[in-house]
Amino acid sequence: PLGVILGRTEMLNEFLSMAPVPEASARAQVEHIRQSARRLTAMVDDLIADAMADALDISVRADAVEIGILVGEVAESNRGPALGKEQVIEVSAEPGLCVRGDVERIREAVDNLVSNAVKYSPIGGRILVSATQSGREALIRVADQGPGLSPEDKDRLFGRFQRLSAKPTGGESSTGLGLSIAKRIVELHKGRIFVEGAGATGGAVFAIALPLINEPDPA
């Protein structure tokens, strides 16, 4: 379909250079381009669906993970992109919060929230990342200064291939897959992922809650 689109576009360009423009022929080329674009879109959707099925086929380890350390590492790995947008990432983490799970998978889920905060917060914004104990759970919060979430966003937030109504503030791209994968990871750890609402400075607060264990495994 892409080859057809390119070829028909060249033909349309030639028609537009004629005087007078052959309107019927030009309209026919536009229709060919439209049909080919639809076929190409369907093909891409199928490929993404296959990739998503693979992405959600996730297995997890069962090690002790200290959340405070992990949160600090995720924040540090996002400081480069944040610095490029003159943003500040602040971290507050209680020590000794341990959960049972796969450190790399949990890292992936938390990184999704932090990288999204960088992506959607304004130039010069502030991002707050915290890890605290809430009952028998470790609660990870990521608060940004982005535009917040519309009612439509909240309804489809963790669905597959869903893009938010807000646009990244630095021209970054979005696949619409990250939050659904993060949700799958958190659920495999018997946890919860949710939005608490607006933060103290606007934006949104995303949270992950994971069951606590008593203490880390011995080294």
Coordinates of C-alpha atoms in Angstrom, one line a residue:
P1 CA 0.0 0.0 0.0
L2 CA 2.8 2.4 0.7
G3 CA 4.2 2.1 -2.8
V4 CA 0.7 2.8 -4.2
I5 CA 0.4 5.9 -2.1
L6 CA 3.7 7.2 -3.2
G7 CA 3.0 6.5 -6.9
R8 CA -0.5 8.0 -6.8
T9 CA 0.9 11.0 -5.0
E10 CA 3.4 11.6 -7.8
M11 CA 0.5 11.4 -10.3
L12 CA -1.6 13.8 -8.3
N13 CA 1.3 16.2 -8.2
E14 CA 1.6 16.1 -12.0
F15 CA -2.2 16.7 -12.4
L16 CA -1.9 19.7 -10.1
S17 CA 0.8 21.3 -12.3
M18 CA -1.5 21.2 -15.3
A19 CA -3.7 24.1 -16.4
P20 CA -6.5 23.5 -16.1
V21 CA -6.3 20.9 -13.5
P22 CA -8.1 17.6 -14.6
E23 CA -10.4 17.5 -11.6
A24 CA -11.9 14.1 -12.2
S25 CA -8.5 12.5 -12.5
A26 CA -7.2 14.3 -9.5
R27 CA -10.2 13.1 -7.4
A28 CA -9.6 9.5 -8.6
Q29 CA -6.0 9.6 -7.4
V30 CA -7.1 11.0 -4.0
E31 CA -9.6 8.1 -3.7
H32 CA -6.8 5.6 -4.5
I33 CA -4.6 7.2 -1.9
R34 CA -7.4 7.0 0.7
Q35 CA -8.0 3.4 0.1
S36 CA -4.4 2.5 0.2
A37 CA -3.9 4.5 3.4
R38 CA -6.8 2.5 5.0
R39 CA -5.2 -0.8 4.0
L40 CA -1.9 0.3 5.4
T41 CA -3.5 1.5 8.7
A42 CA -5.1 -2.0 9.0
M43 CA -1.8 -3.7 8.4
V44 CA 0.0 -1.5 11.0
D45 CA -2.8 -2.1 13.5
D46 CA -2.4 -5.9 13.1
L47 CA 1.3 -5.6 13.6
I48 CA 0.9 -3.6 16.7
A49 CA -1.7 -6.0 18.0
D50 CA 0.8 -8.9 17.6
A51 CA 3.5 -6.9 19.3
M52 CA 1.2 -6.0 22.2
A53 CA 0.2 -9.6 22.7
D54 CA 3.9 -10.4 22.9
A55 CA 4.5 -7.5 25.3
L56 CA 1.7 -8.6 27.6
D57 CA 3.0 -12.2 27.8
I58 CA 5.1 -11.3 30.8
S59 CA 6.7 -13.6 33.4
V60 CA 8.0 -12.3 36.7
R61 CA 10.6 -13.3 39.2
A62 CA 9.9 -13.5 42.9
D63 CA 12.9 -11.7 44.6
A64 CA 12.9 -9.1 47.4
V65 CA 12.9 -5.6 45.9
E66 CA 13.7 -2.5 48.0
I67 CA 11.4 0.1 46.6
G68 CA 13.2 3.2 47.9
I69 CA 16.4 2.2 46.0
L70 CA 14.5 1.3 42.8
V71 CA 12.6 4.6 42.8
G72 CA 15.9 6.6 43.2
E73 CA 17.5 4.7 40.4
V74 CA 14.5 5.3 38.1
A75 CA 14.5 9.0 38.9
E76 CA 18.2 9.3 38.2
S77 CA 17.9 7.6 34.8
N78 CA 15.3 10.2 33.8
R79 CA 17.2 13.2 34.9
G80 CA 18.9 13.5 31.5
P81 CA 15.7 14.0 29.5
A82 CA 14.3 16.2 32.3
L83 CA 17.4 18.4 32.3
G84 CA 16.9 18.8 28.5
K85 CA 13.5 20.4 29.3
E86 CA 14.8 22.4 32.4
Q87 CA 12.7 20.2 34.7
V88 CA 13.6 19.1 38.2
I89 CA 12.9 15.6 39.6
E90 CA 12.6 15.5 43.4
V91 CA 12.6 12.1 45.2
S92 CA 11.4 11.3 48.7
A93 CA 11.6 7.6 49.6
E94 CA 11.2 5.9 53.0
P95 CA 14.0 3.3 53.5
G96 CA 13.3 -0.4 54.0
L97 CA 10.1 -0.7 51.9
C98 CA 10.4 -4.2 50.4
V99 CA 8.1 -6.0 48.1
R100 CA 8.3 -9.4 46.5
G101 CA 8.7 -9.4 42.7
D102 CA 10.8 -8.9 39.6
V103 CA 13.0 -5.8 40.0
E104 CA 13.3 -5.2 36.3
R105 CA 9.6 -5.5 35.7
I106 CA 8.8 -3.2 38.6
R107 CA 11.4 -0.8 37.3
E108 CA 9.8 -0.8 33.9
A109 CA 6.4 0.1 35.4
V110 CA 7.7 2.9 37.6
D111 CA 9.9 4.2 34.7
N112 CA 6.8 4.5 32.6
L113 CA 5.1 6.8 35.1
V114 CA 8.3 8.9 35.6
S115 CA 9.1 9.2 31.9
N116 CA 5.5 10.2 31.2
A117 CA 5.7 12.9 33.8
V118 CA 8.8 14.3 32.0
K119 CA 7.1 13.9 28.7
Y120 CA 3.9 15.8 29.6
S121 CA 5.2 18.4 32.2
P122 CA 6.0 21.9 30.9
I123 CA 9.4 23.2 30.3
G124 CA 10.9 24.1 33.7
G125 CA 8.3 22.0 35.5
R126 CA 8.8 20.0 38.7
I127 CA 8.2 16.3 39.1
L128 CA 7.8 14.7 42.5
V129 CA 8.5 11.0 43.0
S130 CA 7.8 9.4 46.4
A131 CA 7.7 6.0 48.1
T132 CA 5.9 5.6 51.4
Q133 CA 4.2 2.9 53.4
S134 CA 0.4 2.9 53.3
G135 CA -1.0 0.1 55.5
R136 CA 0.5 -3.1 54.2
E137 CA 1.5 -1.6 50.9
A138 CA 4.4 0.3 49.4
L139 CA 2.9 3.3 47.7
I140 CA 4.8 4.9 44.8
R141 CA 3.5 8.3 43.7
V142 CA 4.6 10.3 40.6
A143 CA 3.2 13.9 40.6
D144 CA 3.6 16.0 37.5
Q145 CA 2.7 19.6 36.4
G146 CA 1.2 18.6 33.1
P147 CA -2.3 19.6 31.9
G148 CA -4.0 16.9 33.9
L149 CA -6.5 14.3 32.6
S150 CA -9.8 14.9 30.9
P151 CA -12.8 12.7 31.8
E152 CA -12.2 10.9 28.5
D153 CA -8.6 10.2 29.4
K154 CA -9.6 8.7 32.7
D155 CA -12.0 6.3 31.0
R156 CA -9.4 4.9 28.7
L157 CA -6.3 5.5 30.6
F158 CA -4.9 2.0 31.0
G159 CA -6.4 0.6 27.7
R160 CA -4.3 -0.7 24.8
F161 CA -3.2 1.7 22.1
Q162 CA -4.7 4.7 24.0
R163 CA -3.1 8.1 23.6
L164 CA -4.0 10.9 26.0
S165 CA -5.6 14.1 24.8
A166 CA -2.5 16.1 26.0
K167 CA 0.5 16.4 23.8
P168 CA 4.1 15.9 24.9
T169 CA 5.7 19.3 25.6
G170 CA 9.0 18.5 23.9
G171 CA 7.9 16.9 20.7
E172 CA 8.4 13.3 22.1
S173 CA 6.5 10.4 20.6
S174 CA 4.0 8.1 22.3
T175 CA 3.0 4.6 21.3
G176 CA -0.1 4.4 23.6
L177 CA 1.2 1.1 25.0
G178 CA 3.2 2.0 28.1
L179 CA 0.4 2.4 30.7
S180 CA -1.3 -0.8 29.7
I181 CA 1.9 -2.7 30.0
A182 CA 2.6 -1.1 33.4
K183 CA -0.9 -2.1 34.5
R184 CA -0.2 -5.7 33.5
I185 CA 3.1 -5.8 35.4
V186 CA 1.6 -4.3 38.5
E187 CA -1.3 -6.8 38.5
L188 CA 1.1 -9.7 38.1
H189 CA 2.7 -8.5 41.4
K190 CA -0.8 -8.5 43.0
G191 CA -0.7 -4.7 43.1
R192 CA -2.7 -1.7 41.9
I193 CA -2.0 1.2 39.6
F194 CA -4.3 4.2 39.6
V195 CA -4.6 8.0 39.3
E196 CA -5.2 9.9 42.5
G197 CA -6.2 13.1 40.8
A198 CA -4.5 16.5 40.6
G199 CA -1.4 17.3 42.5
A200 CA -0.7 20.3 44.7
T201 CA 0.5 22.2 41.7
G202 CA -2.0 20.8 39.1
G203 CA -1.2 18.1 36.7
A204 CA -1.9 14.5 37.8
V205 CA -0.7 12.0 40.4
F206 CA -0.2 8.4 39.3
A207 CA 0.3 5.8 41.9
I208 CA 1.4 2.1 42.2
A209 CA 0.6 0.1 45.3
L210 CA 2.4 -3.2 45.9
P211 CA 2.1 -5.6 48.9
L212 CA 4.9 -5.2 51.4
I213 CA 7.0 -8.1 52.8
N214 CA 8.8 -8.0 56.1
E215 CA 12.4 -7.5 55.1
P216 CA 14.8 -8.0 52.2
D217 CA 16.3 -11.4 51.5
P218 CA 19.7 -11.9 53.0
A219 CA 22.6 -11.2 50.6

